[in-house]
Amino acid sequence: MTAAASLTIRPERKDEFPVIYDLIRGAFATARVADGDEQDYMNSLRESENYIPELALVLEVDGRLVGHIALTRVPLRTDDGRAVRSLLLAPLSIAPAEQSKGYGDILTRDALRRAGLAGWQAVFLAGSPDYYGRFGFRAAGEFDIVFTGNVPPEFVLALELEKGALTPGEVDITPPEAAG
């Protein structure tokens, strides 16, 4: 990232969906851990009732779209019956030629800031504890949150945007097309 680079983070636009699809596919093509269908997963999230357009963000550098992140609603059923306004962070994508320049950090921090300002209480994801730990994510099990899917529990991570929001319960971060 050059000092003179102009960065813009804004909600995605429908006319950009094909470009974002290719961006996500390219970003995960070289990932250590990937299903290969992350771009289709994003499309399914957009078609679900959990999609939040203002939290599906793109990062432009000097007018070029180089990054994408989405936060969508995810149900959290707590043991005490409380409703927790929770989100799923998935996927985070940076164009291969732009990776390792700090853009993922910038985009993630901005998305989490926006979610907090909008009154969301917690964020979940399936990902690297080493990478996402820098943002404050911890194993969901540390909050006594049980994941009802097939991702190894050490990769199901949680972040409280509101201190004390997470109490024991269950969360399902299964792709919408596979749920039900």
PDB file of N, CA and C in Angstrom, residues 3-4 6 8 13 19 41 49 55 63-64 77 93 97 102 109 129 135 140 151 165-166 169:
ATOM      1  N   ALA A   3       1.672   5.305   0.264  1.00  0.00           N
ATOM      2  CA  ALA A   3       1.159   6.371   1.111  1.00  0.00           C
ATOM      3  C   ALA A   3       0.156   7.239   0.369  1.00  0.00           C
ATOM      4  N   ALA A   4       0.273   7.316  -0.949  1.00  0.00           N
ATOM      5  CA  ALA A   4      -0.606   8.165  -1.730  1.00  0.00           C
ATOM      6  C   ALA A   4      -1.886   7.461  -2.186  1.00  0.00           C
ATOM      7  N   SER A   6      -5.522   6.117  -2.515  1.00  0.00           N
ATOM      8  CA  SER A   6      -6.827   6.596  -2.089  1.00  0.00           C
ATOM      9  C   SER A   6      -7.710   5.386  -1.787  1.00  0.00           C
ATOM     10  N   THR A   8     -11.326   3.746  -0.389  1.00  0.00           N
ATOM     11  CA  THR A   8     -12.745   3.991  -0.178  1.00  0.00           C
ATOM     12  C   THR A   8     -13.398   2.676   0.222  1.00  0.00           C
ATOM     13  N   ARG A  13     -22.618  -2.649  -4.750  1.00  0.00           N
ATOM     14  CA  ARG A  13     -23.748  -2.322  -5.625  1.00  0.00           C
ATOM     15  C   ARG A  13     -24.087  -3.535  -6.463  1.00  0.00           C
ATOM     16  N   VAL A  19     -18.305  -8.752 -10.771  1.00  0.00           N
ATOM     17  CA  VAL A  19     -16.905  -8.438 -10.472  1.00  0.00           C
ATOM     18  C   VAL A  19     -16.540  -8.984  -9.089  1.00  0.00           C
ATOM     19  N   TYR A  41     -21.283 -19.140  -2.229  1.00  0.00           N
ATOM     20  CA  TYR A  41     -21.778 -18.926  -0.874  1.00  0.00           C
ATOM     21  C   TYR A  41     -22.215 -17.471  -0.705  1.00  0.00           C
ATOM     22  N   GLU A  49     -32.726 -14.165   3.563  1.00  0.00           N
ATOM     23  CA  GLU A  49     -33.332 -13.105   4.380  1.00  0.00           C
ATOM     24  C   GLU A  49     -32.315 -12.500   5.351  1.00  0.00           C
ATOM     25  N   LEU A  55     -24.041  -3.793   5.082  1.00  0.00           N
ATOM     26  CA  LEU A  55     -22.883  -4.445   5.698  1.00  0.00           C
ATOM     27  C   LEU A  55     -22.187  -5.413   4.737  1.00  0.00           C
ATOM     28  N   GLY A  63      -9.698   3.793  -6.943  1.00  0.00           N
ATOM     29  CA  GLY A  63     -10.822   3.528  -7.844  1.00  0.00           C
ATOM     30  C   GLY A  63     -10.952   2.093  -8.313  1.00  0.00           C
ATOM     31  N   ARG A  64     -10.019   1.222  -7.942  1.00  0.00           N
ATOM     32  CA  ARG A  64     -10.081  -0.197  -8.329  1.00  0.00           C
ATOM     33  C   ARG A  64     -10.668  -1.009  -7.179  1.00  0.00           C
ATOM     34  N   ARG A  77     -29.158 -18.876  19.479  1.00  0.00           N
ATOM     35  CA  ARG A  77     -30.132 -19.282  20.490  1.00  0.00           C
ATOM     36  C   ARG A  77     -29.381 -19.476  21.805  1.00  0.00           C
ATOM     37  N   SER A  93     -12.513 -11.155   1.333  1.00  0.00           N
ATOM     38  CA  SER A  93     -11.749 -11.436   0.111  1.00  0.00           C
ATOM     39  C   SER A  93     -10.938 -10.219  -0.309  1.00  0.00           C
ATOM     40  N   ALA A  97      -3.349 -10.032  -6.082  1.00  0.00           N
ATOM     41  CA  ALA A  97      -2.238  -9.092  -6.260  1.00  0.00           C
ATOM     42  C   ALA A  97      -2.184  -8.030  -5.162  1.00  0.00           C
ATOM     43  N   GLY A 102      -2.267  -5.185   4.027  1.00  0.00           N
ATOM     44  CA  GLY A 102      -3.043  -4.605   5.121  1.00  0.00           C
ATOM     45  C   GLY A 102      -4.484  -4.295   4.771  1.00  0.00           C
ATOM     46  N   ARG A 109     -11.762  -4.174  10.076  1.00  0.00           N
ATOM     47  CA  ARG A 109     -11.967  -3.216  11.167  1.00  0.00           C
ATOM     48  C   ARG A 109     -13.117  -2.252  10.862  1.00  0.00           C
ATOM     49  N   PRO A 129      -7.865 -18.722  13.730  1.00  0.00           N
ATOM     50  CA  PRO A 129      -7.736 -18.017  15.004  1.00  0.00           C
ATOM     51  C   PRO A 129      -6.532 -17.070  15.007  1.00  0.00           C
ATOM     52  N   PHE A 135      -8.327  -9.073  15.781  1.00  0.00           N
ATOM     53  CA  PHE A 135      -9.506  -8.215  15.879  1.00  0.00           C
ATOM     54  C   PHE A 135     -10.289  -8.469  17.171  1.00  0.00           C
ATOM     55  N   ALA A 140     -15.425 -19.692  19.877  1.00  0.00           N
ATOM     56  CA  ALA A 140     -16.808 -19.567  20.364  1.00  0.00           C
ATOM     57  C   ALA A 140     -17.017 -20.386  21.632  1.00  0.00           C
ATOM     58  N   VAL A 151     -17.913 -27.570  10.941  1.00  0.00           N
ATOM     59  CA  VAL A 151     -16.603 -26.921  11.000  1.00  0.00           C
ATOM     60  C   VAL A 151     -15.955 -27.318  12.327  1.00  0.00           C
ATOM     61  N   ALA A 165     -22.533  -9.672  25.880  1.00  0.00           N
ATOM     62  CA  ALA A 165     -23.659 -10.083  25.022  1.00  0.00           C
ATOM     63  C   ALA A 165     -23.747 -11.593  24.853  1.00  0.00           C
ATOM     64  N   LEU A 166     -22.595 -12.265  24.835  1.00  0.00           N
ATOM     65  CA  LEU A 166     -22.606 -13.706  24.574  1.00  0.00           C
ATOM     66  C   LEU A 166     -22.698 -14.506  25.861  1.00  0.00           C
ATOM     67  N   GLY A 169     -25.049 -20.944  24.511  1.00  0.00           N
ATOM     68  CA  GLY A 169     -26.116 -21.196  23.555  1.00  0.00           C
ATOM     69  C   GLY A 169     -25.595 -21.905  22.325  1.00  0.00           C
TER      70      GLY A 169
END
